[in-house]
Amino acid sequence: MSPTPVLTTLDPGVMAFLSAELASRMQFGWTISVHIIFASLSIGLAPFIIYFTWKDVRTNDDRYARLRSFWVKVFAVGFVMGTVTGIPMSFQFGTNFPQFSEVAGELIGGPLSFEAKMAFFLEAVFLGVLLYGRDRVRDRTYVLSSVLVGVGAWLSGFWILVVNAWMQTPRGYEMITRNGMEVAKLTDPFAAFLTPRMTWMYVHMMNASVISVALLVAGVSAYIIWKKPDTDAWNTALKLAVVLLVVSAPFQAVHGDAYGRHVEDTQPQKFAAMEAHYETGQADLHLLAFPKSASALTDPRAENLVTVSLPAVGSFLASGGDFNAEVIGLNEYEDNPPVALVFWSFRFMIGLGFLFIGLALWGGYLTYKERLSDNTRYLKAMIAASPLGYAALLTGWYVTEIGRQPWVIQGELKTSEAVSSTLTGTEATLTLVGFVVVYVGLILTALYILKWLVREELQALGVRESSDGRWHGPIPGVSDDD
Amino acid sequence: MTESLLPVDAYLVESLPEVWFGVVLFALGMYVVLDGFDFGIGMLYATRTDEHERETFLAGFGPVWDANEVWLVAFGTMLLAAFPRVYSQLLADNYLLTIGFVLALLFRGLGPELREQRDDDQWRRYADYAFVGGSVFAPLLLGMLAGRWLFDSATLPVVLTGVGLVAVSVVTGAAFLASKTGPDLAAELRTYGIGATVAYLGGVVVLLGTVVLTDAGGAADTILSGPVAAVVALSVAAGVGGSLLARRGKYRAWLASALALPTLLTVLIALLLYPVIYPPTGLLVREAVVSPLALNLVTVLGLPVLIVVLWYFKFLYGVFSGPIKGEGYEG
């Protein structure tokens, strides 16, 4: 394949547009980045919603009614955002990557339609009941609705990851010619749906969603407790989030390590990009890497990085026990993914992962000492960490998706061959700009709504707001020295 | 292992590709019917200045729109699953139209959500623009997309299909709201609903006439056939009958006949297409369909779920049946 021109000039010297391919990739990447935040919010929040609803209905404890009401509102906002950003996703396979849709239609169409039928309907219908039906249905139906919403969210994750895992490790098909085009024909549904990647991805993503939401819940709780200490409901929420974090954060590291070995096995090129490993041979493990010069940011290589490395441990880990194992280097391939993006995204994700483990252990210790809600330093740390789960989740996906390039279906179809041949750079650039503007607005709106909900909650708790916008709550018993 | 469970080389039943043509259009029909009245609510919302009435409209829209919208995703993904080439070509050939449509949907869904967040007139006005604008443009652009599917690039029929979908959405929206609100408001809604019915029926006649004269998309012969004449006659009967019921204050019966209009419109689309599934290239249902194993699989795993989904909707509309309670949009 000849390299695609990045810029196509519409009117030379006046205005340059992105190529249809580049604009389509940026558009898909941008819209899915925004969408996935809301989608994983639903997945991660579902267990919290079920728990709060169940406790509320069963115990009639005001704490849980308060938490349920607050988090159901957040869930609803996330779900609306997820819906309005999800619909463009389901059409972009066709508008921007029609060749991909046609080649892979038999393999991805089924799972995508199961996602709509088994998951989205369940979520949307019973969320309607959860939001508006408290007085219209019996308690049991109401609790069941929360469970069904949660099941919908987790099932939707399952089917969409069936599709993505197939793109990473395609199985269960053969190539045939239909209507003059080489397309994939489904030959074995079990192999196609339960590809080698599927379980790795599902566990990693579901757990990442739980971690992200646990951090968000902890951050919001910490903020409210910071402003208004000794609020039973929010002490409960913080504790619950920390307990979840103690389990999920270390698990993610252990699981991620094994997942990495699986990637080395099935997608050696991606693995090499994750480690910026160019020469085939023994690989060191770079525990930490810092750029020596600006060029290392865009082109990370052993010689321009300061690394804390364990010699040959890369080989050891990748092979599961052999220090001399050969790890394939990027130089073996003609066409590589953007190494810098993959390399640095990977490190960013891992760095955050360890930070989360630290916060989890710290919180676990404080919980054990029964000082969780009085430690201002911890509260502040959790407030600061509240959006970081999503940063880790997104960079993790950048490793997965950018690392698969130049392939859209690993080893079968290149992204450059999947893009629409009728699409012009002008059209694609125009819609890209549209999506950037609209989705930035969406994110700001979501944040604004969250802020507004917190503000409403603080008012309900009796914290006064003065005209300068500062909160004046009595803050007894809280000091930095705790 | 699969071979013992599902036939690999033959469709479960000989006519399975045609069944799936029907299933895909059924999902489109459900979408056009259900989200259609949501669009209608959004457009009629613009005629209200009273805050209380606006809130009532939003309370009718709130619990159901999101679930209704899923039918669009069901339609799109089932089209991809059964007829991937049609999905690819339809969307790629109508790039800006499709993106415009999904963005209109986005604003429509977001408007009411935003509105509730701040007690500020300016803010609410912008949220209302998003809601109303999205509710107008979504059916217009979706109708135009359907027009492009049926009639390729013939401008007038494409635009008329868009306008027709807008008009029929107003009819169903008015009937839905009239059946759930008090008599005074219902009487006002009736006026809009009847006007839109006349516009819709007139539009359909002009559209079909134009297509016969110009033979857009090669559909002239089909239009002059018995089934199409029957669908048009039933539409006129439903439109006129519904309007008469509305005049007599029988709003639930009006709603039933109003909902027949978009249903018949979908049947009309099916008649205009079959046996072709993509008129711009003349692709036939049998040529576009996926291989037997893939179609058998989506049949066995997917169709039973679709029946369960219909039960969910029965449940949802059961829970929220009767007059609109409460006010405002809580989502």
mmCIF file of C-alpha atoms in Angstrom, chain A residues 319-440:
data_model
loop_
_atom_site.group_PDB
_atom_site.id
_atom_site.type_symbol
_atom_site.label_atom_id
_atom_site.label_comp_id
_atom_site.label_asym_id
_atom_site.label_seq_id
_atom_site.Cartn_x
_atom_site.Cartn_y
_atom_site.Cartn_z
ATOM 1 C CA SER A 319 7.466 -16.196 27.414
ATOM 2 C CA GLY A 320 6.343 -17.071 30.896
ATOM 3 C CA GLY A 321 9.716 -18.098 32.275
ATOM 4 C CA ASP A 322 12.522 -17.971 29.734
ATOM 5 C CA PHE A 323 15.076 -15.139 30.096
ATOM 6 C CA ASN A 324 16.500 -15.790 26.663
ATOM 7 C CA ALA A 325 13.191 -15.989 24.804
ATOM 8 C CA GLU A 326 13.145 -14.129 21.544
ATOM 9 C CA VAL A 327 10.717 -11.227 21.399
ATOM 10 C CA ILE A 328 9.864 -10.084 17.874
ATOM 11 C CA GLY A 329 10.889 -6.480 17.188
ATOM 12 C CA LEU A 330 9.196 -3.768 15.177
ATOM 13 C CA ASN A 331 11.907 -3.868 12.525
ATOM 14 C CA GLU A 332 10.421 -7.125 11.298
ATOM 15 C CA TYR A 333 7.345 -5.305 10.006
ATOM 16 C CA GLU A 334 6.891 -3.119 6.997
ATOM 17 C CA ASP A 335 4.137 -0.979 8.419
ATOM 18 C CA ASN A 336 3.988 -0.211 12.136
ATOM 19 C CA PRO A 337 1.497 1.484 14.444
ATOM 20 C CA PRO A 338 2.405 4.925 15.813
ATOM 21 C CA VAL A 339 4.843 3.578 18.379
ATOM 22 C CA ALA A 340 5.025 6.697 20.540
ATOM 23 C CA LEU A 341 1.283 6.812 21.175
ATOM 24 C CA VAL A 342 1.168 3.157 22.099
ATOM 25 C CA PHE A 343 4.351 3.217 24.191
ATOM 26 C CA TRP A 344 3.435 6.268 26.244
ATOM 27 C CA SER A 345 -0.257 5.361 26.584
ATOM 28 C CA PHE A 346 0.780 2.012 27.963
ATOM 29 C CA ARG A 347 3.087 3.585 30.520
ATOM 30 C CA PHE A 348 0.505 6.168 31.492
ATOM 31 C CA MET A 349 -2.080 3.454 32.122
ATOM 32 C CA ILE A 350 0.285 1.321 34.164
ATOM 33 C CA GLY A 351 1.484 4.298 36.188
ATOM 34 C CA LEU A 352 -2.083 5.176 37.063
ATOM 35 C CA GLY A 353 -2.834 1.548 37.866
ATOM 36 C CA PHE A 354 -0.111 1.540 40.508
ATOM 37 C CA LEU A 355 -1.340 4.858 41.855
ATOM 38 C CA PHE A 356 -4.786 3.286 42.298
ATOM 39 C CA ILE A 357 -3.293 0.368 44.173
ATOM 40 C CA GLY A 358 -1.544 2.831 46.457
ATOM 41 C CA LEU A 359 -4.765 4.751 47.091
ATOM 42 C CA ALA A 360 -6.622 1.495 47.674
ATOM 43 C CA LEU A 361 -4.094 0.265 50.237
ATOM 44 C CA TRP A 362 -3.994 3.613 51.980
ATOM 45 C CA GLY A 363 -7.791 3.674 52.113
ATOM 46 C CA GLY A 364 -7.896 0.074 53.264
ATOM 47 C CA TYR A 365 -5.523 0.874 56.098
ATOM 48 C CA LEU A 366 -7.595 3.896 57.146
ATOM 49 C CA THR A 367 -10.784 1.842 56.999
ATOM 50 C CA TYR A 368 -9.159 -0.763 59.219
ATOM 51 C CA LYS A 369 -8.186 2.000 61.657
ATOM 52 C CA GLU A 370 -11.707 3.452 61.330
ATOM 53 C CA ARG A 371 -10.287 6.818 60.339
ATOM 54 C CA LEU A 372 -11.276 6.821 56.705
ATOM 55 C CA SER A 373 -13.598 9.810 56.806
ATOM 56 C CA ASP A 374 -11.484 11.989 59.110
ATOM 57 C CA ASN A 375 -8.269 12.053 57.158
ATOM 58 C CA THR A 376 -8.344 15.269 55.165
ATOM 59 C CA ARG A 377 -5.244 14.349 53.208
ATOM 60 C CA TYR A 378 -6.865 11.154 52.029
ATOM 61 C CA LEU A 379 -10.106 12.945 51.210
ATOM 62 C CA LYS A 380 -8.197 15.472 49.093
ATOM 63 C CA ALA A 381 -6.229 12.748 47.353
ATOM 64 C CA MET A 382 -9.443 10.943 46.455
ATOM 65 C CA ILE A 383 -11.036 14.151 45.165
ATOM 66 C CA ALA A 384 -8.020 14.674 42.926
ATOM 67 C CA ALA A 385 -8.072 11.059 41.761
ATOM 68 C CA SER A 386 -11.782 10.979 40.893
ATOM 69 C CA PRO A 387 -11.402 11.389 37.096
ATOM 70 C CA LEU A 388 -8.198 9.358 36.797
ATOM 71 C CA GLY A 389 -9.893 6.004 36.346
ATOM 72 C CA TYR A 390 -11.192 7.247 33.031
ATOM 73 C CA ALA A 391 -7.760 8.495 32.019
ATOM 74 C CA ALA A 392 -6.383 4.998 32.615
ATOM 75 C CA LEU A 393 -9.295 3.377 30.833
ATOM 76 C CA LEU A 394 -8.884 5.571 27.764
ATOM 77 C CA THR A 395 -5.136 5.150 27.509
ATOM 78 C CA GLY A 396 -5.609 1.415 27.892
ATOM 79 C CA TRP A 397 -7.932 1.454 24.921
ATOM 80 C CA TYR A 398 -5.438 3.551 22.937
ATOM 81 C CA VAL A 399 -2.897 0.785 23.474
ATOM 82 C CA THR A 400 -5.429 -1.769 22.239
ATOM 83 C CA GLU A 401 -6.766 0.118 19.243
ATOM 84 C CA ILE A 402 -3.824 2.192 18.049
ATOM 85 C CA GLY A 403 -1.582 -0.773 18.779
ATOM 86 C CA ARG A 404 -3.589 -2.883 16.302
ATOM 87 C CA GLN A 405 -2.811 -0.501 13.433
ATOM 88 C CA PRO A 406 -2.270 -0.658 10.522
ATOM 89 C CA TRP A 407 -4.905 -3.383 10.781
ATOM 90 C CA VAL A 408 -8.589 -2.921 11.463
ATOM 91 C CA ILE A 409 -9.013 -6.715 11.429
ATOM 92 C CA GLN A 410 -5.662 -8.077 12.575
ATOM 93 C CA GLY A 411 -3.818 -9.685 9.666
ATOM 94 C CA GLU A 412 -6.874 -9.551 7.410
ATOM 95 C CA LEU A 413 -7.946 -6.014 6.523
ATOM 96 C CA LYS A 414 -6.024 -2.772 6.827
ATOM 97 C CA THR A 415 -7.729 0.359 8.116
ATOM 98 C CA SER A 416 -6.725 2.189 4.953
ATOM 99 C CA GLU A 417 -8.619 -0.413 2.899
ATOM 100 C CA ALA A 418 -11.688 -0.222 5.134
ATOM 101 C CA VAL A 419 -12.389 3.454 4.738
ATOM 102 C CA SER A 420 -15.102 4.716 2.400
ATOM 103 C CA SER A 421 -13.936 5.289 -1.153
ATOM 104 C CA THR A 422 -16.689 7.817 -1.878
ATOM 105 C CA LEU A 423 -16.021 9.937 1.181
ATOM 106 C CA THR A 424 -14.109 13.156 0.507
ATOM 107 C CA GLY A 425 -11.597 14.713 2.852
ATOM 108 C CA THR A 426 -13.757 17.827 2.986
ATOM 109 C CA GLU A 427 -16.857 15.978 4.153
ATOM 110 C CA ALA A 428 -14.957 13.934 6.709
ATOM 111 C CA THR A 429 -13.144 16.978 8.072
ATOM 112 C CA LEU A 430 -16.401 18.890 8.305
ATOM 113 C CA THR A 431 -18.115 16.197 10.355
ATOM 114 C CA LEU A 432 -14.992 15.693 12.460
ATOM 115 C CA VAL A 433 -15.056 19.363 13.426
ATOM 116 C CA GLY A 434 -18.793 19.055 14.123
ATOM 117 C CA PHE A 435 -18.271 16.077 16.422
ATOM 118 C CA VAL A 436 -15.409 17.762 18.242
ATOM 119 C CA VAL A 437 -17.464 20.864 18.944
ATOM 120 C CA VAL A 438 -20.619 18.996 19.950
ATOM 121 C CA TYR A 439 -18.868 16.411 22.106
ATOM 122 C CA VAL A 440 -16.759 18.959 23.944
#
